[in-house]
Amino acid sequence: MTFEVIRTHRLGKVFPLFQSPADRLKEIVLRSPRSKPFWALRDVNLQIAKGEGVGVLGRNGSGKSTLLQLICGITRPSIGELWVDGRVAPVMALGGSFDPESTGRTNAVIAGVILGLKRHEVLERLDSIVEFAGLGDFLDQPVKKYSAGMRARLAFAVCAHVDADILVVDEALAVGDGAFQKQCLDWLGRFCQTGTLLFVSHSLDDVLHLCRKAVWLDRGRVREIGDPYKVGANFSKAMELEPDDPSRFQA
Amino acid sequence: MHRLHIVNGKAMVASRRSIVARLLGFFSTPIYNAWKHRDLIVAILCRELHERFKGSIAGWVWAVLAPLLSLVTYTVVFQGAMHLPDNTTASTSFDYALFIFGGIISFNFFSEMAYRAPTLLHEYSHFIKNTIFPCDMIPLISTLRATVYALIGLSLMISAQLLLTGRLPWTVLLLPFWALALVLFLVGVTWFISALGAFTRDVSYLMVSIAPLLMFATPIFFSRESLPEPAQTLIYANLITAYVEIVRDLVVNGTIPSFGLCCWTGLVTAASFWGGYWFFDKNRYRVVDLL
């Protein structure tokens, strides 16, 4: 029997677009709509079972990040139902939440605590985190002295140590070098044996390597869902054939 | 196990709850959340305090020096003012300086939060948007950080009281209650202003224009009793007045504040804390989408 950890039913997220900030006030006060609705996601139905790896494909602005934010609980859907079971760890905009003035150690502790560990638990795992990240003596240097790759290494290393049930990875591996990408993919492969993975990447190879299922999002709607090879092939074909349509950003 | 179930934008609770349970939930939520995230609060607070004076040679000396300088200035300028503003004769020449200093500590604590709160969530937007950060804890952390500086000022005031006048009333033992009330009040204010400030930058400009004016509408350089009658009561509409009066009663006058004043302060504190949280919580997801 499969146990679903993420389930959505007709999930939708709308952002009101205003011409000016004053319009927002007018809408609240006068209660007459002055905004255009922009549907970042619409009618998304997903069932993700425990231990399943799901790749999310789509062009820029197709709603991938919004979907992941909803699942992480960072923001709320406007409509539809969403169930999430288990501890979610987002590996998004890697290192973007680091404070450049603080040391790698301080940032690692804070990142770990945000993801739900206790302070002493992070400190106990710090050696292992440093080893995974391969930072060595840089741990006690301020993060502003790190390269983008080093930041990503540290951020991924922390996420790998928080015992998440559901890992949400958004474009995370793009900055690391080949060796680190491989290390992360290997780790994610092991993680997938027990945990659930939601994986956004523009690298189709990585998706095929890690995921047993793929979701193709197009303008906020699910265009295709199923076997990653089939969905991936159709997606690549569409990327080549369909011209980039700028009107998709219109409300 | 962490479980999230949302229907049409509203979180579903496990079962239908009675009105009593919902009220209890309302009052306990901010306190429970603060306890749940205590490790996070401590970790971020430590980082921010550690970094405040990083790069300066004197470091934390500055945190003591600034309030010390203002205390010295008041003492020198107002030395020999023989009459307290409430027309009772000063027992020592330092009483007036301490009188002002007590007001300044409370007001500066408030104004620091008032200036910072409107942009607070913008400052932390990288946390809020990229990780599962409990954004309701940001105003709390920020207030606790300011509390540390206010406590430095308060200790200076107590030491000055002891050194300059040679006596320390027993009522200073009641200061923790005052501090707790003021902190809870300011956390509530910060919840409210920071959520509002996330909607529009105008709040920031509003605060910059009204906070300095509010300083003169607070009995810092004068006492409430020296005002004509309607203003004497009206000045309590400025909510900081009550806290200023209490700290003076406890440290400078050595008296227990009147029962009415204590009730009013308790009411203001509770209304600000829970009201502020209610407003923040109601708008938190709207705020996230706006940042």
Short mmCIF file of C-alpha atoms in Angstrom, two decimals, chain B:
data_model
loop_
_atom_site.label_atom_id
_atom_site.label_comp_id
_atom_site.label_asym_id
_atom_site.label_seq_id
_atom_site.Cartn_x
_atom_site.Cartn_y
_atom_site.Cartn_z
CA MET B 1 4.35 14.47 12.93
CA HIS B 2 4.18 17.75 11.11
CA ARG B 3 0.94 17.90 9.19
CA LEU B 4 -0.37 20.60 6.95
CA HIS B 5 -3.89 20.59 5.65
CA ILE B 6 -5.17 23.71 3.93
CA VAL B 7 -8.53 24.19 2.26
CA ASN B 8 -9.11 27.31 0.17
CA GLY B 9 -6.37 29.19 1.94
CA LYS B 10 -7.43 28.32 5.49
CA ALA B 11 -5.62 25.88 7.75
CA MET B 12 -7.88 23.09 8.95
CA VAL B 13 -7.82 22.27 12.63
CA ALA B 14 -8.16 18.70 13.78
CA SER B 15 -11.68 18.95 15.10
CA ARG B 16 -14.38 21.45 15.84
CA ARG B 17 -13.42 23.23 19.00
CA SER B 18 -15.53 24.89 21.64
CA ILE B 19 -15.40 28.62 22.23
CA VAL B 20 -13.39 28.13 25.44
CA ALA B 21 -10.78 26.03 23.65
CA ARG B 22 -10.56 28.58 20.89
CA LEU B 23 -10.09 31.43 23.37
CA LEU B 24 -7.40 29.47 25.18
CA GLY B 25 -5.77 28.78 21.85
CA PHE B 26 -5.85 32.46 20.95
CA PHE B 27 -4.13 33.50 24.16
CA SER B 28 -1.61 30.70 24.26
CA THR B 29 -0.54 30.68 20.59
CA PRO B 30 2.02 33.52 20.70
CA ILE B 31 3.54 32.19 23.91
CA TYR B 32 3.54 28.59 22.68
CA ASN B 33 5.17 29.61 19.39
CA ALA B 34 7.88 31.58 21.16
CA TRP B 35 8.62 28.54 23.33
CA LYS B 36 8.59 26.18 20.35
CA HIS B 37 11.09 28.34 18.48
CA ARG B 38 13.24 29.22 21.49
CA ASP B 39 16.36 27.70 19.94
CA LEU B 40 15.90 29.77 16.82
CA ILE B 41 15.28 32.93 18.83
CA VAL B 42 18.42 32.36 20.89
CA ALA B 43 20.54 31.50 17.84
CA ILE B 44 19.54 34.61 15.89
CA LEU B 45 19.65 36.88 18.93
CA CYS B 46 23.18 35.72 19.73
CA ARG B 47 24.28 36.33 16.16
CA GLU B 48 22.79 39.82 16.04
CA LEU B 49 24.22 40.88 19.39
CA HIS B 50 27.58 39.43 18.48
CA GLU B 51 27.62 41.35 15.25
CA ARG B 52 26.34 44.68 16.47
CA PHE B 53 29.74 46.13 17.23
CA LYS B 54 31.84 43.90 15.02
CA GLY B 55 34.57 45.83 13.25
CA SER B 56 34.81 48.44 15.98
CA ILE B 57 37.75 48.38 18.37
CA ALA B 58 35.87 49.40 21.48
CA GLY B 59 33.00 46.99 20.74
CA TRP B 60 30.47 46.70 23.50
CA VAL B 61 31.95 49.72 25.29
CA TRP B 62 29.83 51.78 22.91
CA ALA B 63 26.65 50.18 24.17
CA VAL B 64 27.49 51.45 27.66
CA LEU B 65 29.13 54.69 26.63
CA ALA B 66 26.16 56.15 24.75
CA PRO B 67 23.66 56.01 27.64
CA LEU B 68 26.41 56.96 30.09
CA LEU B 69 27.17 60.13 28.14
CA SER B 70 23.52 61.17 28.13
CA LEU B 71 23.26 60.50 31.86
CA VAL B 72 26.36 62.61 32.50
CA THR B 73 24.98 65.40 30.31
CA TYR B 74 21.65 65.51 32.15
CA THR B 75 23.42 65.49 35.47
CA VAL B 76 25.68 68.39 34.54
CA VAL B 77 22.97 70.44 32.84
CA PHE B 78 20.26 69.93 35.42
CA GLN B 79 22.41 69.86 38.51
CA GLY B 80 21.08 72.17 41.13
CA ALA B 81 17.55 72.17 39.74
CA MET B 82 16.12 72.28 43.23
CA HIS B 83 12.55 71.65 42.28
CA LEU B 84 11.30 68.53 40.63
CA PRO B 85 8.76 69.32 37.93
CA ASP B 86 5.96 68.22 40.24
CA ASN B 87 6.97 71.06 42.63
CA THR B 88 8.18 68.80 45.39
CA THR B 89 11.60 69.86 46.57
CA ALA B 90 14.36 67.67 45.27
CA SER B 91 16.14 65.87 48.06
CA THR B 92 19.37 65.84 46.10
CA SER B 93 20.64 67.80 43.13
CA PHE B 94 20.68 64.66 41.01
CA ASP B 95 17.02 63.77 41.26
CA TYR B 96 16.00 65.72 38.19
CA ALA B 97 18.69 64.12 36.03
CA LEU B 98 17.53 60.66 37.09
CA PHE B 99 13.94 61.69 36.58
CA ILE B 100 14.67 62.56 32.94
CA PHE B 101 16.87 59.55 32.40
CA GLY B 102 14.09 57.19 33.46
CA GLY B 103 11.79 58.73 30.87
CA ILE B 104 14.46 58.66 28.18
CA ILE B 105 15.21 54.96 28.63
CA SER B 106 11.57 53.98 28.21
CA PHE B 107 10.99 56.31 25.31
CA ASN B 108 14.16 55.37 23.42
CA PHE B 109 13.21 51.73 23.75
CA PHE B 110 9.88 52.52 22.16
CA SER B 111 11.26 54.78 19.44
CA GLU B 112 13.93 52.29 18.41
CA MET B 113 11.17 49.75 17.75
CA ALA B 114 8.94 52.33 16.07
CA TYR B 115 11.68 53.32 13.63
CA ARG B 116 12.77 49.80 12.85
CA ALA B 117 9.46 47.96 12.74
CA PRO B 118 8.09 49.23 9.39
CA THR B 119 11.07 47.85 7.44
CA LEU B 120 11.70 44.87 9.68
CA LEU B 121 10.11 42.24 7.46
CA HIS B 122 11.82 43.68 4.38
CA GLU B 123 15.15 43.24 6.14
CA TYR B 124 14.42 39.58 6.73
CA SER B 125 12.69 38.90 3.41
CA HIS B 126 15.43 36.50 2.28
CA PHE B 127 14.62 34.34 5.31
CA ILE B 128 10.88 34.59 4.92
CA LYS B 129 10.75 33.79 1.21
CA ASN B 130 13.40 31.11 0.94
CA THR B 131 13.07 29.01 4.05
CA ILE B 132 10.40 27.81 6.41
CA PHE B 133 11.11 30.68 8.75
CA PRO B 134 8.47 31.45 11.40
CA CYS B 135 8.08 35.10 10.47
CA ASP B 136 6.02 35.92 13.57
CA MET B 137 9.21 35.48 15.59
CA ILE B 138 11.07 38.28 13.80
CA PRO B 139 9.39 41.15 15.72
CA LEU B 140 9.96 39.23 18.94
CA ILE B 141 13.68 38.74 18.24
CA SER B 142 14.05 42.36 17.25
CA THR B 143 12.38 43.57 20.44
CA LEU B 144 14.54 41.30 22.59
CA ARG B 145 17.61 42.73 20.92
CA ALA B 146 16.53 46.26 21.82
CA THR B 147 15.75 45.00 25.34
CA VAL B 148 19.42 44.29 25.89
CA TYR B 149 20.32 47.94 25.24
CA ALA B 150 17.45 49.17 27.37
CA LEU B 151 18.67 46.94 30.20
CA ILE B 152 22.13 48.47 29.96
CA GLY B 153 20.54 51.91 30.35
CA LEU B 154 18.44 50.71 33.26
CA SER B 155 21.45 49.26 35.10
CA LEU B 156 23.27 52.55 34.59
CA MET B 157 20.31 54.38 36.04
CA ILE B 158 20.19 52.16 39.10
CA SER B 159 23.96 52.45 39.62
CA ALA B 160 23.78 56.22 39.25
CA GLN B 161 20.93 56.37 41.72
CA LEU B 162 23.00 54.42 44.22
CA LEU B 163 26.27 56.28 43.63
CA LEU B 164 24.91 59.81 43.39
CA THR B 165 22.23 59.81 46.04
CA GLY B 166 23.59 57.04 48.22
CA ARG B 167 20.23 55.32 48.56
CA LEU B 168 18.30 52.78 46.57
CA PRO B 169 14.62 52.24 47.30
CA TRP B 170 13.47 48.64 47.79
CA THR B 171 10.91 49.17 45.02
CA VAL B 172 13.60 48.55 42.37
CA LEU B 173 12.95 44.87 43.11
CA LEU B 174 9.65 45.33 41.28
CA LEU B 175 11.43 46.45 38.10
CA PRO B 176 11.30 43.00 36.43
CA PHE B 177 7.49 43.27 36.29
CA TRP B 178 7.78 46.67 34.66
CA ALA B 179 10.37 45.37 32.19
CA LEU B 180 8.23 42.36 31.29
CA ALA B 181 5.18 44.56 30.70
CA LEU B 182 7.13 47.03 28.56
CA VAL B 183 8.71 44.26 26.47
CA LEU B 184 5.35 42.55 25.86
CA PHE B 185 3.80 45.90 24.97
CA LEU B 186 6.56 46.65 22.48
CA VAL B 187 6.47 43.15 20.96
CA GLY B 188 2.79 43.74 20.26
CA VAL B 189 3.45 47.19 18.81
CA THR B 190 6.19 45.74 16.61
CA TRP B 191 3.93 42.94 15.38
CA PHE B 192 1.36 45.50 14.38
CA ILE B 193 3.67 48.06 12.76
CA SER B 194 5.83 45.52 10.97
CA ALA B 195 2.84 43.83 9.33
CA LEU B 196 1.46 47.21 8.33
CA GLY B 197 4.87 48.31 7.08
CA ALA B 198 5.09 45.30 4.78
CA PHE B 199 2.03 46.55 2.90
CA THR B 200 3.29 50.04 2.25
CA ARG B 201 6.45 52.02 2.79
CA ASP B 202 4.34 54.95 3.96
CA VAL B 203 4.31 53.52 7.47
CA SER B 204 8.04 54.07 7.65
CA TYR B 205 7.70 57.76 6.74
CA LEU B 206 4.81 58.13 9.15
CA MET B 207 6.92 56.80 12.01
CA VAL B 208 9.82 59.09 11.19
CA SER B 209 7.48 62.07 11.32
CA ILE B 210 5.53 61.24 14.44
CA ALA B 211 8.06 59.59 16.76
CA PRO B 212 10.00 62.82 17.52
CA LEU B 213 6.74 64.65 18.17
CA LEU B 214 5.61 61.89 20.45
CA MET B 215 8.69 62.55 22.56
CA PHE B 216 7.24 65.91 23.59
CA ALA B 217 3.82 64.38 24.16
CA THR B 218 5.40 62.03 26.70
CA PRO B 219 6.17 63.31 30.20
CA ILE B 220 9.94 63.02 29.90
CA PHE B 221 11.17 66.52 30.68
CA PHE B 222 8.10 67.50 32.67
CA SER B 223 5.89 65.57 35.02
CA ARG B 224 2.32 64.62 34.35
CA GLU B 225 1.15 66.45 37.47
CA SER B 226 2.42 69.77 36.14
CA LEU B 227 -0.12 69.67 33.29
CA PRO B 228 -3.56 71.32 33.50
CA GLU B 229 -6.39 68.94 34.40
CA PRO B 230 -7.82 67.56 31.13
CA ALA B 231 -4.32 67.07 29.72
CA GLN B 232 -3.27 65.21 32.86
CA THR B 233 -5.64 62.39 32.03
CA LEU B 234 -5.44 62.81 28.28
CA ILE B 235 -1.72 62.18 28.23
CA TYR B 236 -2.41 58.53 29.10
CA ALA B 237 -3.71 58.22 25.54
CA ASN B 238 -0.02 58.25 24.75
CA LEU B 239 0.48 54.67 25.86
CA ILE B 240 4.14 55.10 26.78
CA THR B 241 3.22 57.56 29.55
CA ALA B 242 2.19 54.79 31.92
CA TYR B 243 5.51 52.96 31.55
CA VAL B 244 7.49 56.18 32.06
CA GLU B 245 5.54 56.97 35.23
CA ILE B 246 6.04 53.50 36.68
CA VAL B 247 9.80 53.35 36.18
CA ARG B 248 10.12 56.76 37.88
CA ASP B 249 7.97 55.70 40.79
CA LEU B 250 10.02 52.58 41.27
CA VAL B 251 13.54 53.97 40.89
CA VAL B 252 13.50 57.71 41.61
CA ASN B 253 10.56 58.19 43.98
CA GLY B 254 10.74 54.80 45.62
CA THR B 255 6.98 54.43 45.73
CA ILE B 256 4.63 51.74 44.49
CA PRO B 257 2.64 53.00 41.50
CA SER B 258 -1.05 53.58 42.13
CA PHE B 259 -3.45 50.70 41.67
CA GLY B 260 -5.22 52.46 38.81
CA LEU B 261 -1.96 53.00 36.95
CA CYS B 262 -1.02 49.32 37.34
CA CYS B 263 -4.41 48.20 36.02
CA TRP B 264 -4.19 50.54 33.04
CA THR B 265 -0.67 49.34 32.24
CA GLY B 266 -1.72 45.70 32.47
CA LEU B 267 -4.62 46.35 30.16
CA VAL B 268 -2.51 48.23 27.60
CA THR B 269 0.15 45.51 27.70
CA ALA B 270 -2.31 42.67 27.16
CA ALA B 271 -4.22 44.50 24.45
CA SER B 272 -1.04 45.36 22.58
CA PHE B 273 0.51 41.88 22.86
CA TRP B 274 -2.50 39.80 21.80
CA GLY B 275 -3.95 42.43 19.50
CA GLY B 276 -0.62 42.84 17.75
CA TYR B 277 -0.24 39.10 17.32
CA TRP B 278 -3.78 38.73 16.05
CA PHE B 279 -3.17 41.38 13.40
CA PHE B 280 0.17 39.92 12.36
CA ASP B 281 -1.16 36.37 12.18
CA LYS B 282 -4.20 37.41 10.18
CA ASN B 283 -2.00 39.05 7.55
CA ARG B 284 1.12 36.92 7.60
CA TYR B 285 0.57 35.08 4.31
CA ARG B 286 -0.55 38.24 2.57
CA VAL B 287 2.69 39.80 3.79
CA VAL B 288 4.80 36.93 2.45
CA ASP B 289 3.24 37.34 -1.01
CA LEU B 290 3.94 41.08 -0.95
CA LEU B 291 7.59 41.02 0.05
#
